[in-house]
Amino acid sequence: MADNQYKISVNERFFECIHMLKSRKEISSDREFALAIEISPSNLGDIKANRRSVTIEILNRALDKFKINSAYIISGLGQPFVSKESGNLPTKTKEVIMVATQDTEGNTTVPLINHKAAANFMTGYQTQEFFEERESILLPDYMIKNGQCYGVQVSGDSMEPTMMEDDWAICRLLDNSAYRNIADGGVYVIVSHDRGIQIKRIRNRLHQYGYIRCLSDNPKHAPFDIPEEELLQIWKVEWHLRSYLPEPKPEIDDIQDKLNQMTEMLRLQNRRDTNNGLSQN
């Protein structure tokens, strides 16, 4: 049954950073931290108890006040803190934490990221409300493994014939700790700084060379590599939904027609040979 493990992982990394601040004597308590970023201590307590999620606003305030790395909180990538001296101070986070919920029948409501949402995913214009207003799909719990799930609409022809434009890929968000164990050949949604959202087959070369190789099923699209430091998220495609079955391609029809003609010619030739044999006898 689906759960909120991703939300829990994000909350845990957030409080890991708070614990480090207390260890460094920058704050003395959770309450002091809450007041410093201008939220109520009870709100912070709800996050600690996983009754609430860390929001975009809270992450950005934590970045401003304590240089907590929002990319680390969301994905587990990079260092917990950043500094101006290191030159890697990030902009305010553009990620969105979406939560799949369950109805009274145990079905899972999966948020859908259509073409428009995907185009805005890497910009600064989306908000939590924007994604909450997206349409969703209700799926039985046996279809959804543990983890945070999304539905991503396929764009373009790079994964044809496996996936066609406007198909839907039902995906499960992976924690960054699982990246190096990804097996070759599977289909994944890869989110990166430079390329945004991509649906590709991957070759995992993180152990040896520090990158993911992305391959298309359509041979006219060349493979490309994404370095580990560019990765934001990886989602495993669990299900593939299509609203129609495509017509057979003309090439297949032509080949079938030729096979039928050859079969008929062989049948006629065998009949002639048989008749000639009977005549000679």
PDB file of C-alpha atoms in Angstrom:
ATOM      1  CA  MET A   1       0.000   0.000   0.000  1.00  0.00           C
ATOM      2  CA  ALA A   2       1.260   3.441  -0.863  1.00  0.00           C
ATOM      3  CA  ASP A   3       2.554   5.574   1.964  1.00  0.00           C
ATOM      4  CA  ASN A   4       4.216   8.932   2.514  1.00  0.00           C
ATOM      5  CA  GLN A   5       7.779   7.688   2.799  1.00  0.00           C
ATOM      6  CA  TYR A   6       9.072  10.465   0.564  1.00  0.00           C
ATOM      7  CA  LYS A   7       7.447  13.118   2.761  1.00  0.00           C
ATOM      8  CA  ILE A   8       8.943  11.415   5.828  1.00  0.00           C
ATOM      9  CA  SER A   9      12.420  11.346   4.229  1.00  0.00           C
ATOM     10  CA  VAL A  10      12.188  15.070   3.443  1.00  0.00           C
ATOM     11  CA  ASN A  11      11.084  15.870   6.995  1.00  0.00           C
ATOM     12  CA  GLU A  12      13.893  13.736   8.440  1.00  0.00           C
ATOM     13  CA  ARG A  13      16.551  15.531   6.373  1.00  0.00           C
ATOM     14  CA  PHE A  14      15.084  18.854   7.471  1.00  0.00           C
ATOM     15  CA  PHE A  15      15.403  17.933  11.136  1.00  0.00           C
ATOM     16  CA  GLU A  16      18.852  16.496  10.537  1.00  0.00           C
ATOM     17  CA  CYS A  17      19.875  20.036   9.569  1.00  0.00           C
ATOM     18  CA  ILE A  18      18.167  21.493  12.644  1.00  0.00           C
ATOM     19  CA  HIS A  19      20.067  19.017  14.828  1.00  0.00           C
ATOM     20  CA  MET A  20      23.333  20.098  13.187  1.00  0.00           C
ATOM     21  CA  LEU A  21      22.503  23.741  13.919  1.00  0.00           C
ATOM     22  CA  LYS A  22      21.990  22.853  17.585  1.00  0.00           C
ATOM     23  CA  SER A  23      25.263  20.889  17.637  1.00  0.00           C
ATOM     24  CA  ARG A  24      27.067  23.950  16.273  1.00  0.00           C
ATOM     25  CA  LYS A  25      25.407  26.126  18.962  1.00  0.00           C
ATOM     26  CA  GLU A  26      23.724  28.320  16.341  1.00  0.00           C
ATOM     27  CA  ILE A  27      20.378  27.610  17.984  1.00  0.00           C
ATOM     28  CA  SER A  28      19.505  26.111  21.336  1.00  0.00           C
ATOM     29  CA  SER A  29      16.148  24.475  20.557  1.00  0.00           C
ATOM     30  CA  ASP A  30      13.544  23.625  17.928  1.00  0.00           C
ATOM     31  CA  ARG A  31      11.485  26.505  19.291  1.00  0.00           C
ATOM     32  CA  GLU A  32      14.280  28.993  18.644  1.00  0.00           C
ATOM     33  CA  PHE A  33      14.616  27.680  15.089  1.00  0.00           C
ATOM     34  CA  ALA A  34      10.867  28.003  14.476  1.00  0.00           C
ATOM     35  CA  LEU A  35      10.763  31.575  15.712  1.00  0.00           C
ATOM     36  CA  ALA A  36      13.855  32.456  13.668  1.00  0.00           C
ATOM     37  CA  ILE A  37      12.162  31.427  10.413  1.00  0.00           C
ATOM     38  CA  GLU A  38       8.864  32.963  11.540  1.00  0.00           C
ATOM     39  CA  ILE A  39       6.693  29.868  11.926  1.00  0.00           C
ATOM     40  CA  SER A  40       4.947  28.656  15.057  1.00  0.00           C
ATOM     41  CA  PRO A  41       6.696  26.044  17.238  1.00  0.00           C
ATOM     42  CA  SER A  42       3.558  23.908  17.006  1.00  0.00           C
ATOM     43  CA  ASN A  43       3.803  23.951  13.201  1.00  0.00           C
ATOM     44  CA  LEU A  44       7.390  22.746  13.436  1.00  0.00           C
ATOM     45  CA  GLY A  45       6.283  20.082  15.910  1.00  0.00           C
ATOM     46  CA  ASP A  46       3.696  18.811  13.426  1.00  0.00           C
ATOM     47  CA  ILE A  47       6.420  18.507  10.777  1.00  0.00           C
ATOM     48  CA  LYS A  48       8.639  16.610  13.199  1.00  0.00           C
ATOM     49  CA  ALA A  49       5.756  14.204  13.919  1.00  0.00           C
ATOM     50  CA  ASN A  50       5.071  13.852  10.152  1.00  0.00           C
ATOM     51  CA  ARG A  51       1.600  15.318  10.527  1.00  0.00           C
ATOM     52  CA  ARG A  52       2.633  18.032   8.072  1.00  0.00           C
ATOM     53  CA  SER A  53       5.126  18.384   5.230  1.00  0.00           C
ATOM     54  CA  VAL A  54       7.940  20.874   4.867  1.00  0.00           C
ATOM     55  CA  THR A  55       6.618  23.580   2.540  1.00  0.00           C
ATOM     56  CA  ILE A  56       8.369  25.632  -0.109  1.00  0.00           C
ATOM     57  CA  GLU A  57       8.021  28.763   2.021  1.00  0.00           C
ATOM     58  CA  ILE A  58       9.636  27.086   5.030  1.00  0.00           C
ATOM     59  CA  LEU A  59      12.546  25.796   2.931  1.00  0.00           C
ATOM     60  CA  ASN A  60      13.190  29.219   1.471  1.00  0.00           C
ATOM     61  CA  ARG A  61      13.111  30.856   4.912  1.00  0.00           C
ATOM     62  CA  ALA A  62      15.548  28.221   6.232  1.00  0.00           C
ATOM     63  CA  LEU A  63      17.826  28.959   3.284  1.00  0.00           C
ATOM     64  CA  ASP A  64      17.739  32.697   3.931  1.00  0.00           C
ATOM     65  CA  LYS A  65      18.287  32.451   7.677  1.00  0.00           C
ATOM     66  CA  PHE A  66      20.565  29.429   8.147  1.00  0.00           C
ATOM     67  CA  LYS A  67      21.819  28.568   4.616  1.00  0.00           C
ATOM     68  CA  ILE A  68      20.103  25.157   4.760  1.00  0.00           C
ATOM     69  CA  ASN A  69      20.433  23.598   1.308  1.00  0.00           C
ATOM     70  CA  SER A  70      16.896  23.099  -0.007  1.00  0.00           C
ATOM     71  CA  ALA A  71      18.136  20.774  -2.785  1.00  0.00           C
ATOM     72  CA  TYR A  72      19.567  18.473  -0.105  1.00  0.00           C
ATOM     73  CA  ILE A  73      16.300  18.515   1.866  1.00  0.00           C
ATOM     74  CA  ILE A  74      14.206  17.605  -1.185  1.00  0.00           C
ATOM     75  CA  SER A  75      16.441  15.104  -2.962  1.00  0.00           C
ATOM     76  CA  GLY A  76      19.231  14.159  -0.546  1.00  0.00           C
ATOM     77  CA  LEU A  77      21.801  15.414  -3.065  1.00  0.00           C
ATOM     78  CA  GLY A  78      24.668  17.713  -2.143  1.00  0.00           C
ATOM     79  CA  GLN A  79      25.565  19.060   1.283  1.00  0.00           C
ATOM     80  CA  PRO A  80      23.120  19.966   4.083  1.00  0.00           C
ATOM     81  CA  PHE A  81      24.391  23.548   4.181  1.00  0.00           C
ATOM     82  CA  VAL A  82      25.760  26.000   1.631  1.00  0.00           C
ATOM     83  CA  SER A  83      27.866  29.107   2.067  1.00  0.00           C
ATOM     84  CA  LYS A  84      28.640  32.220   0.095  1.00  0.00           C
ATOM     85  CA  GLU A  85      32.343  31.439   0.380  1.00  0.00           C
ATOM     86  CA  SER A  86      31.917  28.104  -1.411  1.00  0.00           C
ATOM     87  CA  GLY A  87      30.255  29.786  -4.358  1.00  0.00           C
ATOM     88  CA  ASN A  88      27.417  27.256  -4.449  1.00  0.00           C
ATOM     89  CA  LEU A  89      24.667  29.215  -2.764  1.00  0.00           C
ATOM     90  CA  PRO A  90      21.456  28.087  -4.508  1.00  0.00           C
ATOM     91  CA  THR A  91      18.490  30.173  -5.474  1.00  0.00           C
ATOM     92  CA  LYS A  92      15.255  29.606  -3.644  1.00  0.00           C
ATOM     93  CA  THR A  93      13.905  26.142  -4.292  1.00  0.00           C
ATOM     94  CA  LYS A  94      11.716  25.550  -7.325  1.00  0.00           C
ATOM     95  CA  GLU A  95      10.755  22.016  -6.332  1.00  0.00           C
ATOM     96  CA  VAL A  96       7.276  21.001  -5.313  1.00  0.00           C
ATOM     97  CA  ILE A  97       6.518  18.330  -2.726  1.00  0.00           C
ATOM     98  CA  MET A  98       3.345  16.557  -3.817  1.00  0.00           C
ATOM     99  CA  VAL A  99       1.592  14.034  -1.631  1.00  0.00           C
ATOM    100  CA  ALA A 100      -0.463  11.103  -2.920  1.00  0.00           C
ATOM    101  CA  THR A 101      -3.455  10.517  -0.668  1.00  0.00           C
ATOM    102  CA  GLN A 102      -5.838   7.605  -0.169  1.00  0.00           C
ATOM    103  CA  ASP A 103      -9.620   7.478  -0.200  1.00  0.00           C
ATOM    104  CA  THR A 104     -11.829   5.459   2.141  1.00  0.00           C
ATOM    105  CA  GLU A 105     -11.664   2.437  -0.181  1.00  0.00           C
ATOM    106  CA  GLY A 106      -7.878   2.289  -0.016  1.00  0.00           C
ATOM    107  CA  ASN A 107      -7.398   3.603  -3.560  1.00  0.00           C
ATOM    108  CA  THR A 108      -4.527   5.994  -4.152  1.00  0.00           C
ATOM    109  CA  THR A 109      -5.020   9.443  -5.677  1.00  0.00           C
ATOM    110  CA  VAL A 110      -1.996  10.118  -7.885  1.00  0.00           C
ATOM    111  CA  PRO A 111      -1.237  13.739  -8.970  1.00  0.00           C
ATOM    112  CA  LEU A 112      -0.852  14.166 -12.734  1.00  0.00           C
ATOM    113  CA  ILE A 113       1.838  16.331 -14.355  1.00  0.00           C
ATOM    114  CA  ASN A 114       0.557  17.177 -17.830  1.00  0.00           C
ATOM    115  CA  HIS A 115       2.451  18.977 -20.614  1.00  0.00           C
ATOM    116  CA  LYS A 116       1.804  22.402 -19.108  1.00  0.00           C
ATOM    117  CA  ALA A 117       2.841  21.383 -15.599  1.00  0.00           C
ATOM    118  CA  ALA A 118       5.968  19.665 -16.928  1.00  0.00           C
ATOM    119  CA  ALA A 119       6.938  22.799 -18.853  1.00  0.00           C
ATOM    120  CA  ASN A 120       6.615  24.884 -15.677  1.00  0.00           C
ATOM    121  CA  PHE A 121       8.242  22.366 -13.362  1.00  0.00           C
ATOM    122  CA  MET A 122      11.728  23.823 -13.741  1.00  0.00           C
ATOM    123  CA  THR A 123      10.688  27.480 -13.635  1.00  0.00           C
ATOM    124  CA  GLY A 124      10.019  29.743 -10.711  1.00  0.00           C
ATOM    125  CA  TYR A 125       6.336  30.156 -11.500  1.00  0.00           C
ATOM    126  CA  GLN A 126       4.842  26.993 -10.056  1.00  0.00           C
ATOM    127  CA  THR A 127       3.509  26.856  -6.523  1.00  0.00           C
ATOM    128  CA  GLN A 128       2.246  24.112  -4.275  1.00  0.00           C
ATOM    129  CA  GLU A 129      -1.272  25.313  -5.068  1.00  0.00           C
ATOM    130  CA  PHE A 130      -0.585  25.036  -8.802  1.00  0.00           C
ATOM    131  CA  PHE A 131       0.154  21.327  -8.484  1.00  0.00           C
ATOM    132  CA  GLU A 132      -2.631  20.711  -6.000  1.00  0.00           C
ATOM    133  CA  GLU A 133      -5.037  22.078  -8.603  1.00  0.00           C
ATOM    134  CA  ARG A 134      -3.773  19.603 -11.198  1.00  0.00           C
ATOM    135  CA  GLU A 135      -6.013  16.711 -12.129  1.00  0.00           C
ATOM    136  CA  SER A 136      -5.373  13.360 -10.511  1.00  0.00           C
ATOM    137  CA  ILE A 137      -6.096   9.722 -11.196  1.00  0.00           C
ATOM    138  CA  LEU A 138      -7.509   7.196  -8.734  1.00  0.00           C
ATOM    139  CA  LEU A 139      -5.644   3.873  -8.803  1.00  0.00           C
ATOM    140  CA  PRO A 140      -6.094   0.729  -6.678  1.00  0.00           C
ATOM    141  CA  ASP A 141      -3.445   0.340  -4.012  1.00  0.00           C
ATOM    142  CA  TYR A 142      -2.038  -2.877  -5.532  1.00  0.00           C
ATOM    143  CA  MET A 143      -0.785  -0.805  -8.495  1.00  0.00           C
ATOM    144  CA  ILE A 144       1.235   1.542  -6.303  1.00  0.00           C
ATOM    145  CA  LYS A 145       4.327   0.431  -4.438  1.00  0.00           C
ATOM    146  CA  ASN A 146       5.527   2.180  -1.319  1.00  0.00           C
ATOM    147  CA  GLY A 147       6.641   5.697  -2.064  1.00  0.00           C
ATOM    148  CA  GLN A 148       5.603   9.010  -3.563  1.00  0.00           C
ATOM    149  CA  CYS A 149       3.822   8.568  -6.903  1.00  0.00           C
ATOM    150  CA  TYR A 150       3.176  10.845  -9.883  1.00  0.00           C
ATOM    151  CA  GLY A 151       1.612  10.566 -13.314  1.00  0.00           C
ATOM    152  CA  VAL A 152       3.722  12.194 -16.042  1.00  0.00           C
ATOM    153  CA  GLN A 153       2.365  12.845 -19.543  1.00  0.00           C
ATOM    154  CA  VAL A 154       4.663  11.743 -22.357  1.00  0.00           C
ATOM    155  CA  SER A 155       5.835  14.492 -24.701  1.00  0.00           C
ATOM    156  CA  GLY A 156       7.505  13.927 -28.068  1.00  0.00           C
ATOM    157  CA  ASP A 157       8.444  10.773 -29.955  1.00  0.00           C
ATOM    158  CA  SER A 158      11.742   9.811 -28.327  1.00  0.00           C
ATOM    159  CA  MET A 159      10.284   6.716 -26.616  1.00  0.00           C
ATOM    160  CA  GLU A 160       8.273   5.421 -29.583  1.00  0.00           C
ATOM    161  CA  PRO A 161       7.113   2.744 -30.118  1.00  0.00           C
ATOM    162  CA  THR A 162       7.131   1.942 -26.380  1.00  0.00           C
ATOM    163  CA  MET A 163       5.455   5.198 -25.380  1.00  0.00           C
ATOM    164  CA  MET A 164       3.544   7.564 -27.622  1.00  0.00           C
ATOM    165  CA  GLU A 165       2.920  11.276 -27.177  1.00  0.00           C
ATOM    166  CA  ASP A 166       0.145  11.993 -24.625  1.00  0.00           C
ATOM    167  CA  ASP A 167       0.499   8.573 -22.960  1.00  0.00           C
ATOM    168  CA  TRP A 168       0.834   8.601 -19.174  1.00  0.00           C
ATOM    169  CA  ALA A 169       3.689   7.117 -17.134  1.00  0.00           C
ATOM    170  CA  ILE A 170       2.824   6.304 -13.516  1.00  0.00           C
ATOM    171  CA  CYS A 171       6.062   6.796 -11.594  1.00  0.00           C
ATOM    172  CA  ARG A 172       7.471   6.279  -8.113  1.00  0.00           C
ATOM    173  CA  LEU A 173       9.962   8.795  -6.755  1.00  0.00           C
ATOM    174  CA  LEU A 174      13.267   7.213  -5.714  1.00  0.00           C
ATOM    175  CA  ASP A 175      15.299   8.390  -2.761  1.00  0.00           C
ATOM    176  CA  ASN A 176      18.791   9.442  -3.800  1.00  0.00           C
ATOM    177  CA  SER A 177      20.233   6.591  -1.711  1.00  0.00           C
ATOM    178  CA  ALA A 178      18.773   4.172  -4.292  1.00  0.00           C
ATOM    179  CA  TYR A 179      20.331   5.801  -7.371  1.00  0.00           C
ATOM    180  CA  ARG A 180      23.493   3.728  -7.484  1.00  0.00           C
ATOM    181  CA  ASN A 181      21.489   0.496  -7.294  1.00  0.00           C
ATOM    182  CA  ILE A 182      19.331   1.243 -10.345  1.00  0.00           C
ATOM    183  CA  ALA A 183      19.539  -1.639 -12.826  1.00  0.00           C
ATOM    184  CA  ASP A 184      20.287  -1.008 -16.500  1.00  0.00           C
ATOM    185  CA  GLY A 185      17.499  -1.078 -19.044  1.00  0.00           C
ATOM    186  CA  GLY A 186      14.532   0.218 -17.061  1.00  0.00           C
ATOM    187  CA  VAL A 187      12.433   3.232 -18.012  1.00  0.00           C
ATOM    188  CA  TYR A 188      12.708   6.214 -15.677  1.00  0.00           C
ATOM    189  CA  VAL A 189      11.766   9.872 -15.458  1.00  0.00           C
ATOM    190  CA  ILE A 190      14.955  11.859 -14.894  1.00  0.00           C
ATOM    191  CA  VAL A 191      14.754  15.454 -13.652  1.00  0.00           C
ATOM    192  CA  SER A 192      17.934  17.501 -14.080  1.00  0.00           C
ATOM    193  CA  HIS A 193      19.025  21.131 -14.015  1.00  0.00           C
ATOM    194  CA  ASP A 194      19.837  21.385 -17.719  1.00  0.00           C
ATOM    195  CA  ARG A 195      17.298  19.067 -19.369  1.00  0.00           C
ATOM    196  CA  GLY A 196      14.234  19.341 -17.149  1.00  0.00           C
ATOM    197  CA  ILE A 197      11.952  16.286 -17.224  1.00  0.00           C
ATOM    198  CA  GLN A 198      13.014  13.413 -19.502  1.00  0.00           C
ATOM    199  CA  ILE A 199      11.513   9.910 -19.888  1.00  0.00           C
ATOM    200  CA  LYS A 200      14.314   7.542 -20.916  1.00  0.00           C
ATOM    201  CA  ARG A 201      15.831   4.118 -20.565  1.00  0.00           C
ATOM    202  CA  ILE A 202      18.987   4.424 -18.549  1.00  0.00           C
ATOM    203  CA  ARG A 203      22.397   2.862 -18.197  1.00  0.00           C
ATOM    204  CA  ASN A 204      23.628   3.408 -14.656  1.00  0.00           C
ATOM    205  CA  ARG A 205      27.255   4.532 -14.682  1.00  0.00           C
ATOM    206  CA  LEU A 206      27.245   6.363 -11.346  1.00  0.00           C
ATOM    207  CA  HIS A 207      29.608   3.877  -9.676  1.00  0.00           C
ATOM    208  CA  GLN A 208      32.212   3.859 -12.432  1.00  0.00           C
ATOM    209  CA  TYR A 209      32.024   7.279 -14.009  1.00  0.00           C
ATOM    210  CA  GLY A 210      29.564   9.444 -12.061  1.00  0.00           C
ATOM    211  CA  TYR A 211      26.807   9.819 -14.653  1.00  0.00           C
ATOM    212  CA  ILE A 212      23.514   8.362 -15.899  1.00  0.00           C
ATOM    213  CA  ARG A 213      23.329   7.527 -19.613  1.00  0.00           C
ATOM    214  CA  CYS A 214      19.896   8.244 -21.096  1.00  0.00           C
ATOM    215  CA  LEU A 215      18.708   6.307 -24.149  1.00  0.00           C
ATOM    216  CA  SER A 216      15.627   6.668 -26.342  1.00  0.00           C
ATOM    217  CA  ASP A 217      13.695   3.737 -27.788  1.00  0.00           C
ATOM    218  CA  ASN A 218      13.365   5.753 -30.994  1.00  0.00           C
ATOM    219  CA  PRO A 219      16.752   5.271 -32.739  1.00  0.00           C
ATOM    220  CA  LYS A 220      16.705   8.714 -34.351  1.00  0.00           C
ATOM    221  CA  HIS A 221      17.316  10.287 -30.927  1.00  0.00           C
ATOM    222  CA  ALA A 222      20.934  10.138 -29.765  1.00  0.00           C
ATOM    223  CA  PRO A 223      21.816   9.066 -26.210  1.00  0.00           C
ATOM    224  CA  PHE A 224      23.181  11.591 -23.738  1.00  0.00           C
ATOM    225  CA  ASP A 225      24.744  11.592 -20.267  1.00  0.00           C
ATOM    226  CA  ILE A 226      23.639  13.439 -17.135  1.00  0.00           C
ATOM    227  CA  PRO A 227      26.330  13.946 -14.451  1.00  0.00           C
ATOM    228  CA  GLU A 228      25.383  13.015 -10.909  1.00  0.00           C
ATOM    229  CA  GLU A 229      25.663  16.606  -9.712  1.00  0.00           C
ATOM    230  CA  GLU A 230      23.003  17.659 -12.252  1.00  0.00           C
ATOM    231  CA  LEU A 231      20.416  15.124 -11.054  1.00  0.00           C
ATOM    232  CA  LEU A 232      17.463  16.524  -9.123  1.00  0.00           C
ATOM    233  CA  GLN A 233      15.100  13.546  -9.019  1.00  0.00           C
ATOM    234  CA  ILE A 234      14.680  10.085 -10.541  1.00  0.00           C
ATOM    235  CA  TRP A 235      11.242   8.447 -10.761  1.00  0.00           C
ATOM    236  CA  LYS A 236      10.816   4.790 -11.715  1.00  0.00           C
ATOM    237  CA  VAL A 237       8.088   4.157 -14.275  1.00  0.00           C
ATOM    238  CA  GLU A 238       5.822   1.493 -12.751  1.00  0.00           C
ATOM    239  CA  TRP A 239       2.850   1.606 -15.144  1.00  0.00           C
ATOM    240  CA  HIS A 240       2.133   2.878 -18.628  1.00  0.00           C
ATOM    241  CA  LEU A 241      -1.357   4.109 -19.560  1.00  0.00           C
ATOM    242  CA  ARG A 242      -2.541   4.621 -23.134  1.00  0.00           C
ATOM    243  CA  SER A 243      -5.953   5.855 -24.232  1.00  0.00           C
ATOM    244  CA  TYR A 244      -5.899   4.200 -27.662  1.00  0.00           C
ATOM    245  CA  LEU A 245      -4.266   1.397 -29.647  1.00  0.00           C
ATOM    246  CA  PRO A 246      -2.371   2.685 -32.689  1.00  0.00           C
ATOM    247  CA  GLU A 247      -3.143   1.408 -36.179  1.00  0.00           C
ATOM    248  CA  PRO A 248      -0.577  -0.996 -37.670  1.00  0.00           C
ATOM    249  CA  LYS A 249       2.071   0.841 -39.621  1.00  0.00           C
ATOM    250  CA  PRO A 250       1.898   0.607 -43.453  1.00  0.00           C
ATOM    251  CA  GLU A 251       5.275  -1.138 -43.549  1.00  0.00           C
ATOM    252  CA  ILE A 252       3.874  -3.980 -41.453  1.00  0.00           C
ATOM    253  CA  ASP A 253       0.828  -4.244 -43.718  1.00  0.00           C
ATOM    254  CA  ASP A 254       3.069  -4.347 -46.812  1.00  0.00           C
ATOM    255  CA  ILE A 255       5.209  -7.114 -45.349  1.00  0.00           C
ATOM    256  CA  GLN A 256       2.135  -9.108 -44.377  1.00  0.00           C
ATOM    257  CA  ASP A 257       0.692  -8.718 -47.890  1.00  0.00           C
ATOM    258  CA  LYS A 258       3.942  -9.972 -49.421  1.00  0.00           C
ATOM    259  CA  LEU A 259       3.998 -12.956 -47.072  1.00  0.00           C
ATOM    260  CA  ASN A 260       0.413 -13.766 -47.995  1.00  0.00           C
ATOM    261  CA  GLN A 261       1.276 -13.576 -51.707  1.00  0.00           C
ATOM    262  CA  MET A 262       4.300 -15.842 -51.265  1.00  0.00           C
ATOM    263  CA  THR A 263       2.218 -18.325 -49.294  1.00  0.00           C
ATOM    264  CA  GLU A 264      -0.416 -18.385 -52.022  1.00  0.00           C
ATOM    265  CA  MET A 265       2.231 -18.838 -54.731  1.00  0.00           C
ATOM    266  CA  LEU A 266       3.755 -21.760 -52.837  1.00  0.00           C
ATOM    267  CA  ARG A 267       0.348 -23.314 -52.382  1.00  0.00           C
ATOM    268  CA  LEU A 268      -0.404 -23.041 -56.119  1.00  0.00           C
ATOM    269  CA  GLN A 269       3.034 -24.399 -57.019  1.00  0.00           C
ATOM    270  CA  ASN A 270       2.540 -27.387 -54.715  1.00  0.00           C
ATOM    271  CA  ARG A 271      -0.847 -28.055 -56.318  1.00  0.00           C
ATOM    272  CA  ARG A 272       0.704 -27.960 -59.810  1.00  0.00           C
ATOM    273  CA  ASP A 273       3.503 -30.296 -58.746  1.00  0.00           C
ATOM    274  CA  THR A 274       0.975 -32.684 -57.266  1.00  0.00           C
ATOM    275  CA  ASN A 275      -1.203 -32.612 -60.402  1.00  0.00           C
ATOM    276  CA  ASN A 276       1.836 -33.138 -62.650  1.00  0.00           C
ATOM    277  CA  GLY A 277       2.868 -36.121 -60.555  1.00  0.00           C
ATOM    278  CA  LEU A 278      -0.570 -37.695 -60.860  1.00  0.00           C
ATOM    279  CA  SER A 279      -0.592 -37.126 -64.633  1.00  0.00           C
ATOM    280  CA  GLN A 280       2.761 -38.830 -65.087  1.00  0.00           C
ATOM    281  CA  ASN A 281       1.588 -41.848 -63.081  1.00  0.00           C
TER     282      ASN A 281
END
